[in-house]
Amino acid sequence: MEIKVQKKLATGQVRFESDFGTCEGIWNDDEPESNRKYTVEIEIPEHLTAARLALSDEKHCILEKVEEEEAVHIVGQLEDYEEDGFAVLRLEDSIICFNTKYDEQIEAMHGKFIEFEVEKIHLSKVGI
């Protein structure tokens, strides 16, 4: 996913913008430069459960910080879901992978837009 770092925050976090909104995440590489574009991989460090995932009324992708809840709100299309609980969420040309305990309720969301909130995301540079 392509992002533009707006600014560095405390404790290794950055505020960034993407095609899907303004968000914050933990930067896992060397110090990023403000106002520079990066191609990153986004990791969700926590395991998600079916109770935390919901079908979305939104039919467009979202990746944004919810200030009042100190959470990251994500909306995308559940592209793949494996029997080991590994899930692939598509945000247009980008993907975010996350882990779950396998659940048929999640399997039933395959191909649909889903939404959830997580406490934090991690960002790692990819490519050159």
Short mmCIF file of C-alpha atoms in Angstrom, two decimals:
data_model
loop_
_atom_site.label_atom_id
_atom_site.label_comp_id
_atom_site.label_asym_id
_atom_site.label_seq_id
_atom_site.Cartn_x
_atom_site.Cartn_y
_atom_site.Cartn_z
CA MET A 1 0.00 0.00 0.00
CA GLU A 2 1.26 3.44 -0.79
CA ILE A 3 1.15 5.96 2.05
CA LYS A 4 2.47 9.45 2.71
CA VAL A 5 3.89 10.02 6.17
CA GLN A 6 2.47 13.26 7.55
CA LYS A 7 4.53 13.33 10.73
CA LYS A 8 6.31 11.24 13.33
CA LEU A 9 4.55 10.87 16.66
CA ALA A 10 5.83 9.66 20.02
CA THR A 11 6.97 6.06 20.62
CA GLY A 12 7.72 5.09 17.02
CA GLN A 13 4.30 5.96 15.67
CA VAL A 14 3.52 7.90 12.53
CA ARG A 15 0.46 9.67 11.20
CA PHE A 16 -0.05 8.95 7.52
CA GLU A 17 -2.51 9.38 4.71
CA SER A 18 -3.49 6.88 2.07
CA ASP A 19 -6.20 6.61 -0.56
CA PHE A 20 -8.41 5.24 2.23
CA GLY A 21 -8.10 7.99 4.84
CA THR A 22 -5.79 9.38 7.53
CA CYS A 23 -4.47 6.90 10.04
CA GLU A 24 -1.76 6.20 12.62
CA GLY A 25 0.47 3.18 12.98
CA ILE A 26 3.67 1.88 14.52
CA TRP A 27 6.64 2.25 12.15
CA ASN A 28 8.82 -0.91 12.19
CA ASP A 29 11.78 0.37 10.15
CA ASP A 30 14.37 3.17 10.18
CA GLU A 31 13.00 6.61 10.95
CA PRO A 32 10.67 7.74 8.16
CA GLU A 33 10.80 11.21 6.67
CA SER A 34 7.77 13.47 7.00
CA ASN A 35 5.96 14.35 3.76
CA ARG A 36 7.51 11.38 1.96
CA LYS A 37 5.68 8.55 0.20
CA TYR A 38 6.42 4.94 1.11
CA THR A 39 5.17 1.57 -0.04
CA VAL A 40 4.35 -0.41 3.09
CA GLU A 41 2.96 -3.69 4.30
CA ILE A 42 0.37 -3.35 7.04
CA GLU A 43 0.25 -5.93 9.81
CA ILE A 44 -2.48 -6.41 12.37
CA PRO A 45 -0.69 -7.83 15.44
CA GLU A 46 -3.74 -9.19 17.22
CA HIS A 47 -5.90 -12.23 16.43
CA LEU A 48 -9.44 -11.24 15.53
CA THR A 49 -12.64 -13.09 16.36
CA ALA A 50 -15.92 -13.31 14.50
CA ALA A 51 -17.48 -11.10 17.19
CA ARG A 52 -15.18 -8.24 16.16
CA LEU A 53 -15.94 -8.48 12.42
CA ALA A 54 -19.14 -7.19 10.86
CA LEU A 55 -20.61 -6.86 7.41
CA SER A 56 -20.20 -3.27 6.31
CA ASP A 57 -22.78 -0.93 4.85
CA GLU A 58 -19.82 0.86 3.24
CA LYS A 59 -18.91 -0.33 -0.24
CA HIS A 60 -15.58 1.48 -0.35
CA CYS A 61 -12.35 0.86 1.53
CA ILE A 62 -11.45 2.76 4.70
CA LEU A 63 -8.29 2.88 6.81
CA GLU A 64 -8.61 5.61 9.42
CA LYS A 65 -7.86 6.48 13.00
CA VAL A 66 -10.94 6.85 15.20
CA GLU A 67 -9.74 9.53 17.63
CA GLU A 68 -12.42 9.24 20.29
CA GLU A 69 -11.93 5.47 20.56
CA GLU A 70 -8.13 5.34 20.07
CA ALA A 71 -8.68 2.64 17.45
CA VAL A 72 -8.04 2.02 13.77
CA HIS A 73 -11.18 1.50 11.68
CA ILE A 74 -10.73 -0.76 8.64
CA VAL A 75 -13.20 -1.55 5.85
CA GLY A 76 -12.35 -3.84 2.96
CA GLN A 77 -13.47 -6.87 1.02
CA LEU A 78 -12.72 -10.27 2.55
CA GLU A 79 -10.92 -11.83 -0.39
CA ASP A 80 -9.66 -15.07 1.11
CA TYR A 81 -10.20 -17.05 4.28
CA GLU A 82 -8.31 -20.26 5.04
CA GLU A 83 -9.13 -23.16 7.37
CA ASP A 84 -6.21 -22.18 9.61
CA GLY A 85 -7.91 -18.80 10.22
CA PHE A 86 -5.62 -16.78 7.92
CA ALA A 87 -7.58 -13.97 6.22
CA VAL A 88 -6.84 -11.60 3.35
CA LEU A 89 -8.65 -8.27 3.23
CA ARG A 90 -8.55 -6.35 -0.07
CA LEU A 91 -8.42 -2.57 -0.12
CA GLU A 92 -8.53 -1.89 -3.89
CA ASP A 93 -5.01 -2.73 -5.16
CA SER A 94 -3.67 -3.47 -1.65
CA ILE A 95 -4.17 -6.26 0.85
CA ILE A 96 -3.97 -6.56 4.62
CA CYS A 97 -3.53 -10.01 6.11
CA PHE A 98 -4.67 -10.96 9.59
CA ASN A 99 -5.18 -14.05 11.73
CA THR A 100 -8.28 -15.42 13.38
CA LYS A 101 -9.43 -18.59 15.00
CA TYR A 102 -11.30 -20.28 12.14
CA ASP A 103 -15.02 -19.55 12.34
CA GLU A 104 -17.81 -20.37 9.89
CA GLN A 105 -19.33 -16.94 10.58
CA ILE A 106 -16.21 -15.37 9.09
CA GLU A 107 -16.22 -17.83 6.18
CA ALA A 108 -19.78 -16.68 5.39
CA MET A 109 -18.42 -13.12 4.89
CA HIS A 110 -16.12 -14.25 2.07
CA GLY A 111 -16.32 -11.85 -0.87
CA LYS A 112 -18.23 -9.21 1.10
CA PHE A 113 -17.21 -5.85 2.54
CA ILE A 114 -16.45 -6.19 6.23
CA GLU A 115 -15.38 -3.75 8.90
CA PHE A 116 -13.62 -3.93 12.23
CA GLU A 117 -11.53 -1.90 14.64
CA VAL A 118 -8.12 -2.78 16.05
CA GLU A 119 -6.04 -1.12 18.71
CA LYS A 120 -3.00 -0.70 16.47
CA ILE A 121 -1.39 -1.55 13.15
CA HIS A 122 2.28 -2.00 12.25
CA LEU A 123 3.87 -0.59 9.10
CA SER A 124 6.94 -2.04 7.34
CA LYS A 125 8.57 -0.64 4.21
CA VAL A 126 8.59 -2.93 1.18
CA GLY A 127 10.46 -2.67 -2.11
CA ILE A 128 13.42 -0.48 -2.84
#
